[in-house]
Amino acid sequence: MWPRTPLTDKLGITYPILLAPMAGGPSTPALVASVSNAGGLGSFGAGYAKPDQIRAAVREIQRLTDRPFSVNLFIPAGQQASPPPEDLSRAEAMIRPYYEELGLAAPPLAELPSLPPFAEQLAAVIEERVPVFSFTSGLLPAEHARELKARGVILAGNATTVREALLVAECGADIVIGQGSEAGGHRGTFATAPERGLIGTMALIPQLADRVGVPVVAAGGIMDGRGIVAALALGAAGVQMGTAFLRCAESGAHPRYKEAVAAGADEDATALTRAFSGRLARSRRNRFVEEIAARGGPPVGYPEQHALTVGLRQAAAARDRPELMSLWSGQGAPRNATGGAAELIAELAAEVERVIERLR
Ligand SMILES: Cc1cc2nc3c(=O)[nH]c(=O)nc-3n(C[C@H](O)[C@H](O)[C@H](O)COP(=O)(O)O)c2cc1C
């Protein structure tokens, strides 16, 4: 018997398993809907999506499921000074040879693509009546939290330390997602230096469960039923899993990316890197990660480095060149399963039962 948790009640889901939102393609509407239909909570990573893309994705999810699901956005950092032009030029010079290797010109500095404005993204989320909204890398401004809550939207926010979790709960989140350092993708750290927000899931979750007054979801390195039971034992009300779903049939991850994830996650397989976006993230190690690290890391941060490399990463994907693609991936050992997400959820659910039985 699965333990009932405050999360299943709050979200109206069968299993306290959340699909991690995975911006940039992996969390397709089909993957989101499959997870929700199978009794978990699918999450659409909309961080890089324009408002009309968010609307289209949400409508597609709603066509595919009548179960709850969530949409996730990145909270933009406050007003930041642009990097000095000489740093931008150095960053561009570091990236240019990779574009040239693919037969392309690096984007002119004056024309770097910018991220869609947060307020417009959020307006699309609100208009499309998304049932659960999750945010990362910052705090949801009070006026937005009030508006979403007034419309009955359940709010979930990411935290990587106890202090961040308390801030996230205070800003109105109904659920705190504790992101351990094992997690694939970007670190959600926002209230301290990214290097100080690297607490492992095992150490982080009990501290959050003890200190935070809302249900805590554990994220980072959870790959199977053992990990789910462990997270519940640590005091989590549920789990959020990303890497485990990357190889599912409905995942939008590139085939070479899926292969790289399948190659295992043992010693040295992943690295924390700023090479792709300027913001600390866990990726599989590849040539780009190693070479940029060997040169001391990118001279600029987020979003400039993201803007400088986004075209390169897209071109690398189109040319089947995984050594130049971002391969976000956590430290857990991936399952071999490549079937549908519903199969994975059913397997996880059965495995949890077996693990609980064994512990008895
Ligand atoms: C490919 C990928 C993309 C991600 N994108 C996002 C995102 O857009 N928003 C977010 O809140 N978290 C994102 N994450 C982090 C997840 O929410 C979560 O913390 C992580 O997947 C948990 O660790 P795991 O990958 O070991 O399961 C991403 C993770 C991965 C693997």
Short mmCIF file of N, CA and C in Angstrom, two decimals, residues 83-246:
data_model
loop_
_atom_site.label_atom_id
_atom_site.label_comp_id
_atom_site.label_asym_id
_atom_site.label_seq_id
_atom_site.Cartn_x
_atom_site.Cartn_y
_atom_site.Cartn_z
N PRO A 83 27.00 42.75 -18.80
CA PRO A 83 28.43 42.55 -18.62
C PRO A 83 29.21 43.58 -19.44
N PRO A 84 30.43 43.90 -19.00
CA PRO A 84 31.25 44.84 -19.78
C PRO A 84 31.43 44.30 -21.20
N PRO A 85 31.46 45.21 -22.21
CA PRO A 85 31.56 44.78 -23.60
C PRO A 85 32.78 43.89 -23.85
N GLU A 86 33.88 44.13 -23.09
CA GLU A 86 35.07 43.31 -23.35
C GLU A 86 34.85 41.86 -22.91
N ASP A 87 34.06 41.65 -21.84
CA ASP A 87 33.76 40.28 -21.41
C ASP A 87 32.89 39.58 -22.45
N LEU A 88 31.92 40.35 -22.97
CA LEU A 88 31.05 39.78 -24.02
C LEU A 88 31.87 39.38 -25.24
N SER A 89 32.81 40.24 -25.61
CA SER A 89 33.64 39.94 -26.78
C SER A 89 34.50 38.71 -26.52
N ARG A 90 35.02 38.58 -25.29
CA ARG A 90 35.83 37.40 -24.98
C ARG A 90 34.96 36.14 -25.02
N ALA A 91 33.74 36.27 -24.50
CA ALA A 91 32.83 35.10 -24.50
C ALA A 91 32.50 34.71 -25.94
N GLU A 92 32.27 35.71 -26.76
CA GLU A 92 31.94 35.44 -28.17
C GLU A 92 33.12 34.77 -28.87
N ALA A 93 34.33 35.25 -28.55
CA ALA A 93 35.54 34.68 -29.17
C ALA A 93 35.73 33.22 -28.74
N MET A 94 35.32 32.91 -27.51
CA MET A 94 35.46 31.54 -27.02
C MET A 94 34.50 30.59 -27.74
N ILE A 95 33.35 31.13 -28.14
CA ILE A 95 32.30 30.30 -28.72
C ILE A 95 32.42 30.22 -30.26
N ARG A 96 32.96 31.30 -30.84
CA ARG A 96 32.98 31.41 -32.30
C ARG A 96 33.55 30.18 -33.02
N PRO A 97 34.69 29.61 -32.55
CA PRO A 97 35.26 28.46 -33.28
C PRO A 97 34.29 27.27 -33.36
N TYR A 98 33.41 27.14 -32.35
CA TYR A 98 32.47 26.01 -32.40
C TYR A 98 31.42 26.24 -33.49
N TYR A 99 30.97 27.49 -33.61
CA TYR A 99 30.04 27.81 -34.71
C TYR A 99 30.74 27.52 -36.05
N GLU A 100 31.99 27.97 -36.14
CA GLU A 100 32.73 27.79 -37.41
C GLU A 100 32.90 26.32 -37.73
N GLU A 101 33.13 25.53 -36.70
CA GLU A 101 33.29 24.09 -36.90
C GLU A 101 32.02 23.49 -37.53
N LEU A 102 30.88 24.09 -37.22
CA LEU A 102 29.61 23.61 -37.78
C LEU A 102 29.26 24.36 -39.07
N GLY A 103 30.18 25.19 -39.55
CA GLY A 103 29.95 25.91 -40.81
C GLY A 103 29.03 27.10 -40.66
N LEU A 104 28.97 27.66 -39.45
CA LEU A 104 28.04 28.78 -39.19
C LEU A 104 28.79 30.00 -38.67
N ALA A 105 28.14 31.16 -38.80
CA ALA A 105 28.69 32.38 -38.20
C ALA A 105 28.09 32.52 -36.80
N ALA A 106 28.90 32.94 -35.84
CA ALA A 106 28.36 33.21 -34.50
C ALA A 106 27.41 34.40 -34.58
N PRO A 107 26.37 34.44 -33.74
CA PRO A 107 25.42 35.56 -33.82
C PRO A 107 26.11 36.87 -33.44
N PRO A 108 25.85 37.96 -34.20
CA PRO A 108 26.46 39.24 -33.84
C PRO A 108 26.01 39.64 -32.43
N LEU A 109 26.92 40.22 -31.65
CA LEU A 109 26.60 40.55 -30.26
C LEU A 109 25.37 41.43 -30.13
N ALA A 110 25.19 42.30 -31.10
CA ALA A 110 24.04 43.22 -31.03
C ALA A 110 22.72 42.49 -31.26
N GLU A 111 22.79 41.30 -31.78
CA GLU A 111 21.53 40.61 -32.13
C GLU A 111 21.32 39.33 -31.33
N LEU A 112 21.90 39.26 -30.14
CA LEU A 112 21.72 38.05 -29.34
C LEU A 112 20.23 37.88 -29.01
N PRO A 113 19.71 36.65 -29.12
CA PRO A 113 18.29 36.46 -28.83
C PRO A 113 18.00 36.72 -27.35
N SER A 114 16.84 37.30 -27.06
CA SER A 114 16.51 37.54 -25.64
C SER A 114 15.41 36.58 -25.22
N LEU A 115 15.31 36.36 -23.91
CA LEU A 115 14.29 35.45 -23.39
C LEU A 115 12.93 36.13 -23.41
N PRO A 116 11.83 35.37 -23.59
CA PRO A 116 10.51 36.00 -23.58
C PRO A 116 10.24 36.65 -22.22
N PRO A 117 9.55 37.80 -22.20
CA PRO A 117 9.31 38.48 -20.92
C PRO A 117 8.44 37.63 -19.99
N PHE A 118 8.87 37.55 -18.71
CA PHE A 118 8.19 36.71 -17.73
C PHE A 118 6.71 37.08 -17.57
N ALA A 119 6.42 38.38 -17.51
CA ALA A 119 5.02 38.80 -17.26
C ALA A 119 4.11 38.29 -18.38
N GLU A 120 4.62 38.28 -19.60
CA GLU A 120 3.80 37.79 -20.73
C GLU A 120 3.66 36.28 -20.69
N GLN A 121 4.74 35.61 -20.29
CA GLN A 121 4.65 34.14 -20.14
C GLN A 121 3.61 33.79 -19.09
N LEU A 122 3.69 34.51 -17.95
CA LEU A 122 2.78 34.21 -16.85
C LEU A 122 1.33 34.51 -17.23
N ALA A 123 1.15 35.58 -18.01
CA ALA A 123 -0.21 35.92 -18.44
C ALA A 123 -0.80 34.76 -19.25
N ALA A 124 0.02 34.13 -20.08
CA ALA A 124 -0.47 32.98 -20.87
C ALA A 124 -0.84 31.82 -19.95
N VAL A 125 -0.02 31.60 -18.92
CA VAL A 125 -0.30 30.52 -17.95
C VAL A 125 -1.66 30.78 -17.28
N ILE A 126 -1.88 32.04 -16.89
CA ILE A 126 -3.11 32.38 -16.19
C ILE A 126 -4.32 32.26 -17.12
N GLU A 127 -4.18 32.81 -18.32
CA GLU A 127 -5.31 32.76 -19.27
C GLU A 127 -5.70 31.34 -19.63
N GLU A 128 -4.72 30.46 -19.70
CA GLU A 128 -5.02 29.09 -20.12
C GLU A 128 -5.48 28.20 -18.97
N ARG A 129 -5.67 28.78 -17.81
CA ARG A 129 -6.22 28.05 -16.66
C ARG A 129 -5.42 26.80 -16.31
N VAL A 130 -4.15 27.03 -16.11
CA VAL A 130 -3.26 25.93 -15.70
C VAL A 130 -3.53 25.61 -14.23
N PRO A 131 -3.73 24.34 -13.87
CA PRO A 131 -4.09 24.04 -12.48
C PRO A 131 -2.96 24.17 -11.47
N VAL A 132 -1.72 23.89 -11.89
CA VAL A 132 -0.58 23.98 -10.97
C VAL A 132 0.51 24.78 -11.67
N PHE A 133 1.09 25.75 -10.95
CA PHE A 133 2.17 26.55 -11.53
C PHE A 133 3.41 26.36 -10.67
N SER A 134 4.53 26.01 -11.30
CA SER A 134 5.75 25.90 -10.52
C SER A 134 6.79 26.88 -11.04
N PHE A 135 7.65 27.31 -10.12
CA PHE A 135 8.65 28.31 -10.49
C PHE A 135 10.00 27.90 -9.91
N THR A 136 11.05 28.39 -10.55
CA THR A 136 12.39 28.06 -10.10
C THR A 136 13.31 29.25 -10.25
N SER A 137 14.42 29.20 -9.53
CA SER A 137 15.47 30.22 -9.61
C SER A 137 15.04 31.58 -9.09
N GLY A 138 14.11 31.60 -8.17
CA GLY A 138 13.72 32.89 -7.60
C GLY A 138 12.39 32.78 -6.89
N LEU A 139 11.90 33.94 -6.45
CA LEU A 139 10.63 34.00 -5.72
C LEU A 139 9.57 34.62 -6.61
N LEU A 140 8.38 34.07 -6.53
CA LEU A 140 7.27 34.61 -7.30
C LEU A 140 6.86 35.94 -6.65
N PRO A 141 6.86 37.04 -7.42
CA PRO A 141 6.46 38.32 -6.83
C PRO A 141 5.05 38.24 -6.23
N ALA A 142 4.86 38.95 -5.11
CA ALA A 142 3.63 38.84 -4.33
C ALA A 142 2.37 39.07 -5.17
N GLU A 143 2.42 40.06 -6.08
CA GLU A 143 1.18 40.36 -6.83
C GLU A 143 0.80 39.17 -7.73
N HIS A 144 1.80 38.49 -8.28
CA HIS A 144 1.51 37.32 -9.12
C HIS A 144 1.00 36.16 -8.26
N ALA A 145 1.63 35.97 -7.08
CA ALA A 145 1.20 34.88 -6.19
C ALA A 145 -0.26 35.10 -5.82
N ARG A 146 -0.62 36.34 -5.50
CA ARG A 146 -2.00 36.65 -5.10
C ARG A 146 -2.97 36.35 -6.23
N GLU A 147 -2.61 36.78 -7.43
CA GLU A 147 -3.52 36.60 -8.57
C GLU A 147 -3.72 35.11 -8.87
N LEU A 148 -2.62 34.36 -8.87
CA LEU A 148 -2.73 32.93 -9.18
C LEU A 148 -3.57 32.23 -8.11
N LYS A 149 -3.34 32.58 -6.85
CA LYS A 149 -4.07 31.92 -5.77
C LYS A 149 -5.56 32.27 -5.83
N ALA A 150 -5.84 33.53 -6.18
CA ALA A 150 -7.24 33.94 -6.28
C ALA A 150 -7.96 33.12 -7.35
N ARG A 151 -7.22 32.63 -8.32
CA ARG A 151 -7.81 31.81 -9.38
C ARG A 151 -7.73 30.32 -9.07
N GLY A 152 -7.28 30.01 -7.86
CA GLY A 152 -7.27 28.60 -7.45
C GLY A 152 -6.09 27.80 -7.97
N VAL A 153 -5.07 28.48 -8.48
CA VAL A 153 -3.89 27.77 -9.00
C VAL A 153 -3.02 27.34 -7.81
N ILE A 154 -2.59 26.09 -7.81
CA ILE A 154 -1.69 25.60 -6.76
C ILE A 154 -0.27 25.98 -7.15
N LEU A 155 0.49 26.49 -6.19
CA LEU A 155 1.84 27.01 -6.47
C LEU A 155 2.92 26.12 -5.87
N ALA A 156 3.94 25.82 -6.66
CA ALA A 156 5.08 25.04 -6.18
C ALA A 156 6.35 25.77 -6.55
N GLY A 157 7.26 25.91 -5.57
CA GLY A 157 8.50 26.64 -5.83
C GLY A 157 9.71 25.82 -5.45
N ASN A 158 10.79 25.99 -6.21
CA ASN A 158 12.03 25.24 -5.97
C ASN A 158 12.91 25.92 -4.94
N ALA A 159 13.60 25.09 -4.15
CA ALA A 159 14.55 25.59 -3.16
C ALA A 159 15.72 24.63 -3.08
N THR A 160 16.90 25.17 -2.80
CA THR A 160 18.08 24.30 -2.67
C THR A 160 18.70 24.40 -1.28
N THR A 161 18.13 25.23 -0.43
CA THR A 161 18.59 25.34 0.97
C THR A 161 17.35 25.56 1.85
N VAL A 162 17.54 25.42 3.16
CA VAL A 162 16.42 25.66 4.09
C VAL A 162 15.95 27.10 3.98
N ARG A 163 16.91 28.02 3.92
CA ARG A 163 16.53 29.45 3.87
C ARG A 163 15.69 29.73 2.62
N GLU A 164 16.11 29.16 1.49
CA GLU A 164 15.33 29.37 0.27
C GLU A 164 13.93 28.76 0.41
N ALA A 165 13.87 27.59 1.04
CA ALA A 165 12.57 26.92 1.20
C ALA A 165 11.63 27.78 2.04
N LEU A 166 12.16 28.38 3.09
CA LEU A 166 11.32 29.23 3.94
C LEU A 166 10.84 30.44 3.16
N LEU A 167 11.72 31.00 2.33
CA LEU A 167 11.34 32.16 1.51
C LEU A 167 10.27 31.77 0.48
N VAL A 168 10.45 30.57 -0.11
CA VAL A 168 9.49 30.11 -1.13
C VAL A 168 8.12 29.91 -0.49
N ALA A 169 8.10 29.29 0.70
CA ALA A 169 6.81 29.07 1.38
C ALA A 169 6.18 30.42 1.75
N GLU A 170 7.03 31.34 2.21
CA GLU A 170 6.55 32.66 2.63
C GLU A 170 5.96 33.44 1.46
N CYS A 171 6.47 33.21 0.26
CA CYS A 171 5.96 34.00 -0.88
C CYS A 171 4.65 33.40 -1.41
N GLY A 172 4.18 32.34 -0.77
CA GLY A 172 2.84 31.85 -1.12
C GLY A 172 2.80 30.46 -1.72
N ALA A 173 3.95 29.78 -1.81
CA ALA A 173 3.93 28.45 -2.42
C ALA A 173 3.20 27.45 -1.53
N ASP A 174 2.39 26.61 -2.16
CA ASP A 174 1.67 25.55 -1.44
C ASP A 174 2.56 24.33 -1.28
N ILE A 175 3.59 24.24 -2.11
CA ILE A 175 4.48 23.08 -2.14
C ILE A 175 5.90 23.60 -2.33
N VAL A 176 6.85 23.02 -1.60
CA VAL A 176 8.26 23.37 -1.83
C VAL A 176 8.95 22.16 -2.46
N ILE A 177 9.63 22.39 -3.57
CA ILE A 177 10.40 21.33 -4.22
C ILE A 177 11.86 21.51 -3.80
N GLY A 178 12.37 20.52 -3.07
CA GLY A 178 13.76 20.59 -2.61
C GLY A 178 14.65 19.95 -3.65
N GLN A 179 15.53 20.75 -4.24
CA GLN A 179 16.38 20.24 -5.31
C GLN A 179 17.77 19.93 -4.77
N GLY A 180 18.08 18.64 -4.67
CA GLY A 180 19.40 18.22 -4.21
C GLY A 180 20.44 18.38 -5.30
N SER A 181 21.71 18.31 -4.88
CA SER A 181 22.80 18.59 -5.84
C SER A 181 22.95 17.50 -6.90
N GLU A 182 22.31 16.35 -6.71
CA GLU A 182 22.39 15.27 -7.71
C GLU A 182 21.59 15.61 -8.96
N ALA A 183 20.68 16.57 -8.84
CA ALA A 183 19.69 16.84 -9.89
C ALA A 183 20.32 17.19 -11.24
N GLY A 184 19.68 16.73 -12.29
CA GLY A 184 20.05 17.15 -13.64
C GLY A 184 19.49 18.52 -13.93
N GLY A 185 20.10 19.22 -14.87
CA GLY A 185 19.60 20.53 -15.29
C GLY A 185 20.12 21.66 -14.42
N HIS A 186 19.48 22.82 -14.57
CA HIS A 186 19.95 24.01 -13.85
C HIS A 186 19.70 23.92 -12.35
N ARG A 187 20.60 24.49 -11.60
CA ARG A 187 20.38 24.66 -10.17
C ARG A 187 19.36 25.78 -10.00
N GLY A 188 18.43 25.56 -9.07
CA GLY A 188 17.42 26.60 -8.83
C GLY A 188 17.86 27.61 -7.78
N THR A 189 19.10 27.52 -7.33
CA THR A 189 19.59 28.37 -6.24
C THR A 189 19.40 29.86 -6.56
N PHE A 190 18.85 30.59 -5.57
CA PHE A 190 18.62 32.02 -5.85
C PHE A 190 18.98 32.92 -4.69
N ALA A 191 19.09 32.35 -3.46
CA ALA A 191 19.32 33.25 -2.32
C ALA A 191 20.73 33.14 -1.76
N THR A 192 21.55 32.33 -2.41
CA THR A 192 22.93 32.22 -1.98
C THR A 192 23.78 31.93 -3.22
N ALA A 193 25.10 31.88 -3.03
CA ALA A 193 25.95 31.57 -4.19
C ALA A 193 25.65 30.15 -4.64
N PRO A 194 25.60 29.89 -5.97
CA PRO A 194 25.25 28.56 -6.45
C PRO A 194 26.09 27.45 -5.82
N GLU A 195 27.36 27.72 -5.54
CA GLU A 195 28.24 26.69 -4.95
C GLU A 195 27.82 26.36 -3.52
N ARG A 196 27.05 27.24 -2.88
CA ARG A 196 26.62 26.97 -1.50
C ARG A 196 25.26 26.30 -1.47
N GLY A 197 24.65 26.17 -2.61
CA GLY A 197 23.33 25.53 -2.69
C GLY A 197 23.45 24.10 -3.19
N LEU A 198 24.56 23.45 -2.89
CA LEU A 198 24.80 22.11 -3.44
C LEU A 198 24.68 21.04 -2.35
N ILE A 199 23.55 21.03 -1.68
CA ILE A 199 23.32 20.05 -0.63
C ILE A 199 22.68 18.82 -1.28
N GLY A 200 23.15 17.64 -0.92
CA GLY A 200 22.59 16.43 -1.50
C GLY A 200 21.16 16.19 -1.05
N THR A 201 20.39 15.49 -1.85
CA THR A 201 18.97 15.23 -1.55
C THR A 201 18.80 14.60 -0.16
N MET A 202 19.64 13.63 0.14
CA MET A 202 19.55 12.90 1.42
C MET A 202 19.70 13.83 2.63
N ALA A 203 20.55 14.81 2.50
CA ALA A 203 20.79 15.74 3.61
C ALA A 203 19.77 16.88 3.61
N LEU A 204 19.34 17.28 2.42
CA LEU A 204 18.46 18.46 2.30
C LEU A 204 17.02 18.18 2.74
N ILE A 205 16.49 17.05 2.28
CA ILE A 205 15.04 16.82 2.45
C ILE A 205 14.60 16.77 3.93
N PRO A 206 15.32 16.03 4.80
CA PRO A 206 14.86 16.03 6.21
C PRO A 206 14.88 17.43 6.82
N GLN A 207 15.86 18.23 6.43
CA GLN A 207 15.94 19.59 7.00
C GLN A 207 14.76 20.43 6.52
N LEU A 208 14.40 20.26 5.26
CA LEU A 208 13.24 21.00 4.74
C LEU A 208 11.96 20.50 5.42
N ALA A 209 11.84 19.17 5.53
CA ALA A 209 10.61 18.60 6.12
C ALA A 209 10.44 19.09 7.56
N ASP A 210 11.56 19.26 8.27
CA ASP A 210 11.48 19.72 9.66
C ASP A 210 11.13 21.19 9.78
N ARG A 211 11.52 21.96 8.77
CA ARG A 211 11.45 23.42 8.95
C ARG A 211 10.34 24.11 8.15
N VAL A 212 9.85 23.45 7.11
CA VAL A 212 8.91 24.12 6.21
C VAL A 212 7.49 23.65 6.51
N GLY A 213 6.57 24.57 6.55
CA GLY A 213 5.20 24.23 6.95
C GLY A 213 4.32 23.70 5.83
N VAL A 214 4.85 23.53 4.63
CA VAL A 214 4.04 23.02 3.51
C VAL A 214 4.68 21.72 3.01
N PRO A 215 3.93 20.90 2.25
CA PRO A 215 4.52 19.65 1.77
C PRO A 215 5.79 19.88 0.95
N VAL A 216 6.75 19.00 1.19
CA VAL A 216 8.05 19.09 0.50
C VAL A 216 8.14 17.96 -0.52
N VAL A 217 8.60 18.31 -1.71
CA VAL A 217 8.82 17.31 -2.77
C VAL A 217 10.32 17.17 -2.96
N ALA A 218 10.80 15.93 -3.03
CA ALA A 218 12.25 15.70 -3.17
C ALA A 218 12.61 15.55 -4.64
N ALA A 219 13.67 16.25 -5.05
CA ALA A 219 14.14 16.15 -6.44
C ALA A 219 15.65 15.99 -6.44
N GLY A 220 16.14 15.15 -7.36
CA GLY A 220 17.58 15.00 -7.51
C GLY A 220 18.03 13.58 -7.25
N GLY A 221 18.34 12.86 -8.32
CA GLY A 221 18.91 11.53 -8.19
C GLY A 221 17.91 10.42 -7.92
N ILE A 222 16.61 10.73 -7.96
CA ILE A 222 15.61 9.69 -7.68
C ILE A 222 15.25 9.01 -9.01
N MET A 223 15.56 7.74 -9.11
CA MET A 223 15.44 7.05 -10.39
C MET A 223 14.50 5.85 -10.34
N ASP A 224 14.16 5.37 -9.15
CA ASP A 224 13.37 4.14 -9.09
C ASP A 224 12.56 4.09 -7.79
N GLY A 225 11.91 2.95 -7.58
CA GLY A 225 11.05 2.80 -6.40
C GLY A 225 11.83 2.94 -5.10
N ARG A 226 13.08 2.47 -5.11
CA ARG A 226 13.89 2.62 -3.89
C ARG A 226 14.07 4.08 -3.54
N GLY A 227 14.35 4.88 -4.56
CA GLY A 227 14.56 6.31 -4.33
C GLY A 227 13.28 6.99 -3.85
N ILE A 228 12.15 6.55 -4.38
CA ILE A 228 10.87 7.17 -3.97
C ILE A 228 10.59 6.85 -2.50
N VAL A 229 10.77 5.57 -2.13
CA VAL A 229 10.52 5.19 -0.73
C VAL A 229 11.49 5.93 0.19
N ALA A 230 12.75 6.03 -0.24
CA ALA A 230 13.74 6.74 0.57
C ALA A 230 13.31 8.19 0.78
N ALA A 231 12.84 8.83 -0.29
CA ALA A 231 12.43 10.24 -0.19
C ALA A 231 11.25 10.39 0.78
N LEU A 232 10.30 9.46 0.71
CA LEU A 232 9.16 9.52 1.63
C LEU A 232 9.65 9.31 3.07
N ALA A 233 10.62 8.40 3.23
CA ALA A 233 11.16 8.14 4.57
C ALA A 233 11.88 9.38 5.12
N LEU A 234 12.45 10.17 4.23
CA LEU A 234 13.17 11.38 4.66
C LEU A 234 12.22 12.52 5.03
N GLY A 235 10.94 12.31 4.77
CA GLY A 235 9.97 13.33 5.13
C GLY A 235 9.34 14.04 3.95
N ALA A 236 9.71 13.63 2.74
CA ALA A 236 9.09 14.26 1.56
C ALA A 236 7.66 13.73 1.41
N ALA A 237 6.82 14.58 0.82
CA ALA A 237 5.44 14.16 0.53
C ALA A 237 5.34 13.62 -0.88
N GLY A 238 6.43 13.68 -1.63
CA GLY A 238 6.43 13.19 -3.00
C GLY A 238 7.79 13.43 -3.63
N VAL A 239 7.90 13.06 -4.89
CA VAL A 239 9.18 13.22 -5.60
C VAL A 239 8.96 13.94 -6.92
N GLN A 240 10.02 14.58 -7.40
CA GLN A 240 10.01 15.14 -8.76
C GLN A 240 11.19 14.51 -9.50
N MET A 241 10.91 13.88 -10.63
CA MET A 241 11.94 13.12 -11.35
C MET A 241 12.07 13.64 -12.78
N GLY A 242 13.31 13.93 -13.17
CA GLY A 242 13.55 14.42 -14.52
C GLY A 242 14.30 13.41 -15.36
N THR A 243 15.55 13.15 -14.97
CA THR A 243 16.42 12.27 -15.75
C THR A 243 15.75 10.92 -16.03
N ALA A 244 15.00 10.40 -15.05
CA ALA A 244 14.38 9.09 -15.22
C ALA A 244 13.41 9.06 -16.41
N PHE A 245 12.84 10.23 -16.76
CA PHE A 245 11.85 10.27 -17.84
C PHE A 245 12.45 10.67 -19.20
N LEU A 246 13.75 11.03 -19.18
CA LEU A 246 14.34 11.56 -20.43
C LEU A 246 14.29 10.57 -21.59
#
